[in-house]
Amino acid sequence: DAKTTQPTSMDCAEGRAANLPCNHSTISGNEYVYWYRQIHSQGPQYIIHGLKNNETNEMASLIITEDRKSSTLILPHATLRDTAVYYCIVGYYDMRFGAGTRLTVKP
Amino acid sequence: NAGVTQTPKFQVLKTGQSMTLQCAQDMNHNSMYWYRQDPGMGLRLIYYSASEGTTDKGEVPNGYNVSRLNKREFSLRLESAAPSQTSVYFCASRGGYNSPLHFGNGTRLTVT
């Protein structure tokens, strides 16, 4: 089974920030937190990853709690094209996806 | 730069037939993965190869075999296909445990 739990679905208004939570209470010391998204049946698209520190790139920000047991993906200004299933994954080499969060961005 | 290439893109099999799904990457990645995705579900890990010469079972390995042919290629074999193996199969690769997965476009397999 996946090592993460995420809400099944979330809605967000277009132009607002989307904050997607993920719990990974059994994460171990060297395991990174990765976020991907999948639009329709395309292959998952990498968004961002981190170990301990918060990370930011052109797509999103990743906030990891100090105890590393949870994280939040932030899409700062969600657009309709951000509607997708978002997956949070924790692992070393054994990389298991859970069911993800279906984010719907509404006009 | 092709990235991760999967062949074929589509395949229809009859129950009991065998086939091999091919995956190749040109990014000099050490690790390679096979996932399946059933309609409306998340991806499930079938097998992975952390480095050339090693393979390990994932969540759903039953009914499948894999071969890490060389650093570039990782194949998935169905010896006796069953309707329950109807799915979209994704191959992925990554440089190491601290780098992201790169996915192919998938193989849509139907077993009748």
mmCIF file of C-alpha atoms in Angstrom:
data_model
loop_
_atom_site.group_PDB
_atom_site.id
_atom_site.type_symbol
_atom_site.label_atom_id
_atom_site.label_comp_id
_atom_site.label_asym_id
_atom_site.label_seq_id
_atom_site.Cartn_x
_atom_site.Cartn_y
_atom_site.Cartn_z
ATOM 1 C CA ASP A 1 0.000 0.000 0.000
ATOM 2 C CA ALA A 2 0.981 3.610 -0.500
ATOM 3 C CA LYS A 3 2.592 5.395 2.453
ATOM 4 C CA THR A 4 0.476 8.519 1.999
ATOM 5 C CA THR A 5 -3.122 9.581 2.581
ATOM 6 C CA GLN A 6 -4.807 12.412 0.704
ATOM 7 C CA PRO A 7 -8.350 13.756 0.520
ATOM 8 C CA THR A 8 -10.349 12.208 -2.275
ATOM 9 C CA SER A 9 -11.390 15.482 -3.871
ATOM 10 C CA MET A 10 -11.116 19.249 -3.562
ATOM 11 C CA ASP A 11 -12.471 22.272 -5.362
ATOM 12 C CA CYS A 12 -10.750 25.595 -5.937
ATOM 13 C CA ALA A 13 -11.843 28.846 -7.538
ATOM 14 C CA GLU A 14 -9.906 29.971 -10.576
ATOM 15 C CA GLY A 15 -7.208 32.480 -9.659
ATOM 16 C CA ARG A 16 -7.122 31.437 -6.021
ATOM 17 C CA ALA A 17 -4.433 29.357 -4.353
ATOM 18 C CA ALA A 18 -5.017 25.615 -4.216
ATOM 19 C CA ASN A 19 -3.627 23.936 -1.099
ATOM 20 C CA LEU A 20 -3.452 20.155 -1.322
ATOM 21 C CA PRO A 21 -2.570 18.285 1.901
ATOM 22 C CA CYS A 22 -0.821 14.937 2.282
ATOM 23 C CA ASN A 23 -0.147 12.826 5.358
ATOM 24 C CA HIS A 24 2.920 10.583 5.438
ATOM 25 C CA SER A 25 3.347 9.748 9.098
ATOM 26 C CA THR A 26 5.600 6.707 8.474
ATOM 27 C CA ILE A 27 8.161 8.567 6.342
ATOM 28 C CA SER A 28 11.747 7.586 7.077
ATOM 29 C CA GLY A 29 14.879 9.678 7.163
ATOM 30 C CA ASN A 30 16.091 9.487 3.557
ATOM 31 C CA GLU A 31 12.724 9.400 1.842
ATOM 32 C CA TYR A 32 11.762 12.355 -0.289
ATOM 33 C CA VAL A 33 8.238 13.667 -0.769
ATOM 34 C CA TYR A 34 7.212 13.853 -4.432
ATOM 35 C CA TRP A 35 4.175 15.407 -6.064
ATOM 36 C CA TYR A 36 2.808 14.478 -9.473
ATOM 37 C CA ARG A 37 -0.371 15.206 -11.342
ATOM 38 C CA GLN A 38 -2.272 13.315 -13.994
ATOM 39 C CA ILE A 39 -4.596 14.855 -16.524
ATOM 40 C CA HIS A 40 -7.048 12.388 -18.077
ATOM 41 C CA SER A 41 -5.168 9.184 -18.885
ATOM 42 C CA GLN A 42 -1.828 10.759 -19.737
ATOM 43 C CA GLY A 43 1.321 9.686 -17.915
ATOM 44 C CA PRO A 44 1.792 11.445 -14.564
ATOM 45 C CA GLN A 45 3.610 14.777 -14.715
ATOM 46 C CA TYR A 46 6.248 15.629 -12.123
ATOM 47 C CA ILE A 47 5.566 18.812 -10.148
ATOM 48 C CA ILE A 48 8.014 19.153 -7.268
ATOM 49 C CA HIS A 49 9.855 17.221 -4.558
ATOM 50 C CA GLY A 50 11.626 17.861 -1.278
ATOM 51 C CA LEU A 51 13.340 16.232 1.690
ATOM 52 C CA LYS A 52 13.093 18.607 4.658
ATOM 53 C CA ASN A 53 13.062 22.174 3.467
ATOM 54 C CA ASN A 54 10.293 23.985 1.699
ATOM 55 C CA GLU A 55 10.705 24.074 -2.049
ATOM 56 C CA THR A 56 9.412 26.305 -4.826
ATOM 57 C CA ASN A 57 9.594 26.086 -8.593
ATOM 58 C CA GLU A 58 7.745 27.649 -11.500
ATOM 59 C CA MET A 59 4.759 25.351 -11.024
ATOM 60 C CA ALA A 60 4.207 25.130 -7.286
ATOM 61 C CA SER A 61 5.465 25.353 -3.718
ATOM 62 C CA LEU A 62 5.949 22.444 -1.337
ATOM 63 C CA ILE A 63 5.650 22.959 2.400
ATOM 64 C CA ILE A 64 6.912 20.076 4.580
ATOM 65 C CA THR A 65 6.232 20.122 8.314
ATOM 66 C CA GLU A 66 9.185 20.086 10.674
ATOM 67 C CA ASP A 67 8.457 16.500 11.780
ATOM 68 C CA ARG A 68 8.101 15.551 8.078
ATOM 69 C CA LYS A 69 4.858 13.700 8.756
ATOM 70 C CA SER A 70 2.800 15.834 6.415
ATOM 71 C CA SER A 71 3.152 18.233 3.518
ATOM 72 C CA THR A 72 1.116 20.677 1.444
ATOM 73 C CA LEU A 73 1.350 21.380 -2.261
ATOM 74 C CA ILE A 74 0.437 24.944 -3.136
ATOM 75 C CA LEU A 75 -0.601 26.042 -6.610
ATOM 76 C CA PRO A 76 -0.469 29.827 -6.133
ATOM 77 C CA HIS A 77 -2.937 30.917 -8.834
ATOM 78 C CA ALA A 78 -4.967 27.958 -9.986
ATOM 79 C CA THR A 79 -6.239 27.898 -13.569
ATOM 80 C CA LEU A 80 -8.759 25.633 -15.268
ATOM 81 C CA ARG A 81 -5.835 23.708 -16.765
ATOM 82 C CA ASP A 82 -4.763 22.703 -13.249
ATOM 83 C CA THR A 83 -7.828 20.453 -12.968
ATOM 84 C CA ALA A 84 -6.259 17.010 -12.503
ATOM 85 C CA VAL A 85 -5.595 14.202 -10.053
ATOM 86 C CA TYR A 86 -2.691 15.091 -7.757
ATOM 87 C CA TYR A 87 -0.550 12.390 -6.193
ATOM 88 C CA CYS A 88 1.741 12.674 -3.191
ATOM 89 C CA ILE A 89 4.364 9.908 -3.006
ATOM 90 C CA VAL A 90 6.909 9.024 -0.386
ATOM 91 C CA GLY A 91 9.500 6.358 -0.938
ATOM 92 C CA TYR A 92 13.088 5.378 -1.462
ATOM 93 C CA TYR A 93 13.110 3.082 -4.472
ATOM 94 C CA ASP A 94 9.685 1.476 -3.914
ATOM 95 C CA MET A 95 7.491 4.287 -5.248
ATOM 96 C CA ARG A 96 3.778 3.648 -4.671
ATOM 97 C CA PHE A 97 0.970 5.946 -5.722
ATOM 98 C CA GLY A 98 -2.189 6.177 -3.669
ATOM 99 C CA ALA A 99 -5.574 7.207 -5.019
ATOM 100 C CA GLY A 100 -4.603 10.895 -5.106
ATOM 101 C CA THR A 101 -6.741 14.024 -4.802
ATOM 102 C CA ARG A 102 -8.998 15.033 -7.643
ATOM 103 C CA LEU A 103 -8.696 18.831 -7.851
ATOM 104 C CA THR A 104 -11.381 20.665 -9.765
ATOM 105 C CA VAL A 105 -10.720 24.323 -10.551
ATOM 106 C CA LYS A 106 -13.970 26.184 -11.113
ATOM 107 C CA PRO A 107 -14.510 29.447 -13.010
ATOM 108 C CA ASN B 1 15.438 13.489 -26.805
ATOM 109 C CA ALA B 2 12.788 10.750 -26.645
ATOM 110 C CA GLY B 3 12.741 10.204 -22.844
ATOM 111 C CA VAL B 4 10.811 7.028 -21.987
ATOM 112 C CA THR B 5 9.458 5.080 -24.957
ATOM 113 C CA GLN B 6 6.862 2.336 -24.599
ATOM 114 C CA THR B 7 5.812 -0.116 -27.283
ATOM 115 C CA PRO B 8 3.210 -0.975 -28.355
ATOM 116 C CA LYS B 9 0.751 1.859 -27.677
ATOM 117 C CA PHE B 10 -2.283 -0.419 -27.970
ATOM 118 C CA GLN B 11 -2.716 -4.191 -27.795
ATOM 119 C CA VAL B 12 -5.645 -6.605 -27.743
ATOM 120 C CA LEU B 13 -5.025 -10.136 -26.490
ATOM 121 C CA LYS B 14 -7.163 -13.189 -26.033
ATOM 122 C CA THR B 15 -7.239 -14.897 -22.661
ATOM 123 C CA GLY B 16 -4.241 -17.185 -22.302
ATOM 124 C CA GLN B 17 -2.050 -15.430 -24.864
ATOM 125 C CA SER B 18 1.332 -14.065 -23.888
ATOM 126 C CA MET B 19 3.042 -10.823 -24.749
ATOM 127 C CA THR B 20 5.903 -8.550 -23.731
ATOM 128 C CA LEU B 21 5.608 -4.827 -23.198
ATOM 129 C CA GLN B 22 8.783 -2.978 -24.053
ATOM 130 C CA CYS B 23 10.199 0.098 -22.343
ATOM 131 C CA ALA B 24 13.374 2.000 -23.167
ATOM 132 C CA GLN B 25 14.834 5.214 -21.767
ATOM 133 C CA ASP B 26 17.606 7.389 -23.172
ATOM 134 C CA MET B 27 18.338 9.476 -20.063
ATOM 135 C CA ASN B 28 20.996 7.156 -18.591
ATOM 136 C CA HIS B 29 18.721 6.525 -15.608
ATOM 137 C CA ASN B 30 19.575 3.841 -13.093
ATOM 138 C CA SER B 31 16.046 2.903 -11.955
ATOM 139 C CA MET B 32 13.049 1.758 -13.960
ATOM 140 C CA TYR B 33 9.453 0.947 -13.042
ATOM 141 C CA TRP B 34 6.276 -0.673 -14.317
ATOM 142 C CA TYR B 35 2.832 0.479 -13.173
ATOM 143 C CA ARG B 36 -0.718 -0.402 -14.134
ATOM 144 C CA GLN B 37 -3.718 1.878 -13.939
ATOM 145 C CA ASP B 38 -7.268 0.567 -14.034
ATOM 146 C CA PRO B 39 -10.126 2.933 -14.944
ATOM 147 C CA GLY B 40 -10.816 5.482 -12.224
ATOM 148 C CA MET B 41 -7.971 4.201 -10.052
ATOM 149 C CA GLY B 42 -4.509 5.344 -9.099
ATOM 150 C CA LEU B 43 -1.327 3.783 -10.433
ATOM 151 C CA ARG B 44 -0.228 0.529 -8.838
ATOM 152 C CA LEU B 45 3.394 -0.592 -8.842
ATOM 153 C CA ILE B 46 3.984 -3.962 -10.496
ATOM 154 C CA TYR B 47 7.776 -4.318 -10.467
ATOM 155 C CA TYR B 48 10.762 -2.041 -10.294
ATOM 156 C CA SER B 49 14.481 -2.217 -10.970
ATOM 157 C CA ALA B 50 16.495 0.021 -8.669
ATOM 158 C CA SER B 51 19.634 -0.532 -10.734
ATOM 159 C CA GLU B 52 20.809 -2.651 -13.648
ATOM 160 C CA GLY B 53 20.873 -6.278 -12.580
ATOM 161 C CA THR B 54 18.217 -6.003 -9.853
ATOM 162 C CA THR B 55 14.434 -6.337 -9.883
ATOM 163 C CA ASP B 56 11.926 -6.214 -7.031
ATOM 164 C CA LYS B 57 8.228 -6.857 -6.627
ATOM 165 C CA GLY B 58 5.816 -4.018 -6.095
ATOM 166 C CA GLU B 59 2.183 -4.064 -4.983
ATOM 167 C CA VAL B 60 0.701 -6.266 -7.707
ATOM 168 C CA PRO B 61 3.364 -8.561 -9.204
ATOM 169 C CA ASN B 62 1.250 -11.713 -9.666
ATOM 170 C CA GLY B 63 0.822 -12.702 -13.301
ATOM 171 C CA TYR B 64 3.823 -10.674 -14.495
ATOM 172 C CA ASN B 65 7.531 -11.134 -15.028
ATOM 173 C CA VAL B 66 10.143 -8.504 -15.780
ATOM 174 C CA SER B 67 13.589 -8.359 -17.326
ATOM 175 C CA ARG B 68 16.106 -5.557 -16.970
ATOM 176 C CA LEU B 69 17.789 -6.274 -20.252
ATOM 177 C CA ASN B 70 20.410 -3.541 -19.861
ATOM 178 C CA LYS B 71 20.540 -0.054 -18.376
ATOM 179 C CA ARG B 72 18.205 1.335 -21.055
ATOM 180 C CA GLU B 73 15.550 -1.372 -21.301
ATOM 181 C CA PHE B 74 13.039 -2.886 -18.880
ATOM 182 C CA SER B 75 10.416 -5.281 -20.253
ATOM 183 C CA LEU B 76 7.191 -6.591 -18.716
ATOM 184 C CA ARG B 77 5.895 -10.013 -19.720
ATOM 185 C CA LEU B 78 2.420 -11.459 -19.359
ATOM 186 C CA GLU B 79 2.784 -15.239 -19.693
ATOM 187 C CA SER B 80 -0.934 -16.072 -19.771
ATOM 188 C CA ALA B 81 -3.096 -12.987 -20.093
ATOM 189 C CA ALA B 82 -6.332 -12.730 -18.115
ATOM 190 C CA PRO B 83 -9.218 -10.234 -18.466
ATOM 191 C CA SER B 84 -8.232 -8.837 -15.039
ATOM 192 C CA GLN B 85 -5.015 -7.597 -16.645
ATOM 193 C CA THR B 86 -6.917 -5.220 -18.899
ATOM 194 C CA SER B 87 -5.373 -1.894 -17.969
ATOM 195 C CA VAL B 88 -3.125 0.952 -19.027
ATOM 196 C CA TYR B 89 0.507 0.142 -18.335
ATOM 197 C CA PHE B 90 3.023 2.885 -17.638
ATOM 198 C CA CYS B 91 6.778 2.584 -17.601
ATOM 199 C CA ALA B 92 8.897 5.125 -15.736
ATOM 200 C CA SER B 93 12.559 5.793 -15.031
ATOM 201 C CA ARG B 94 14.587 7.967 -12.678
ATOM 202 C CA GLY B 95 18.200 8.742 -11.986
ATOM 203 C CA GLY B 96 18.192 7.721 -8.337
ATOM 204 C CA TYR B 97 16.177 7.755 -5.115
ATOM 205 C CA ASN B 98 16.390 11.545 -4.868
ATOM 206 C CA SER B 99 15.237 12.300 -8.399
ATOM 207 C CA PRO B 100 11.762 12.308 -9.948
ATOM 208 C CA LEU B 101 10.116 9.650 -12.081
ATOM 209 C CA HIS B 102 9.794 10.273 -15.805
ATOM 210 C CA PHE B 103 6.873 8.475 -17.422
ATOM 211 C CA GLY B 104 6.192 7.044 -20.833
ATOM 212 C CA ASN B 105 2.905 7.580 -22.649
ATOM 213 C CA GLY B 106 1.483 4.216 -21.663
ATOM 214 C CA THR B 107 0.325 1.000 -23.323
ATOM 215 C CA ARG B 108 -3.412 0.360 -23.391
ATOM 216 C CA LEU B 109 -3.954 -3.404 -23.082
ATOM 217 C CA THR B 110 -7.283 -5.160 -23.496
ATOM 218 C CA VAL B 111 -7.643 -8.865 -22.737
ATOM 219 C CA THR B 112 -10.836 -10.489 -24.031
#
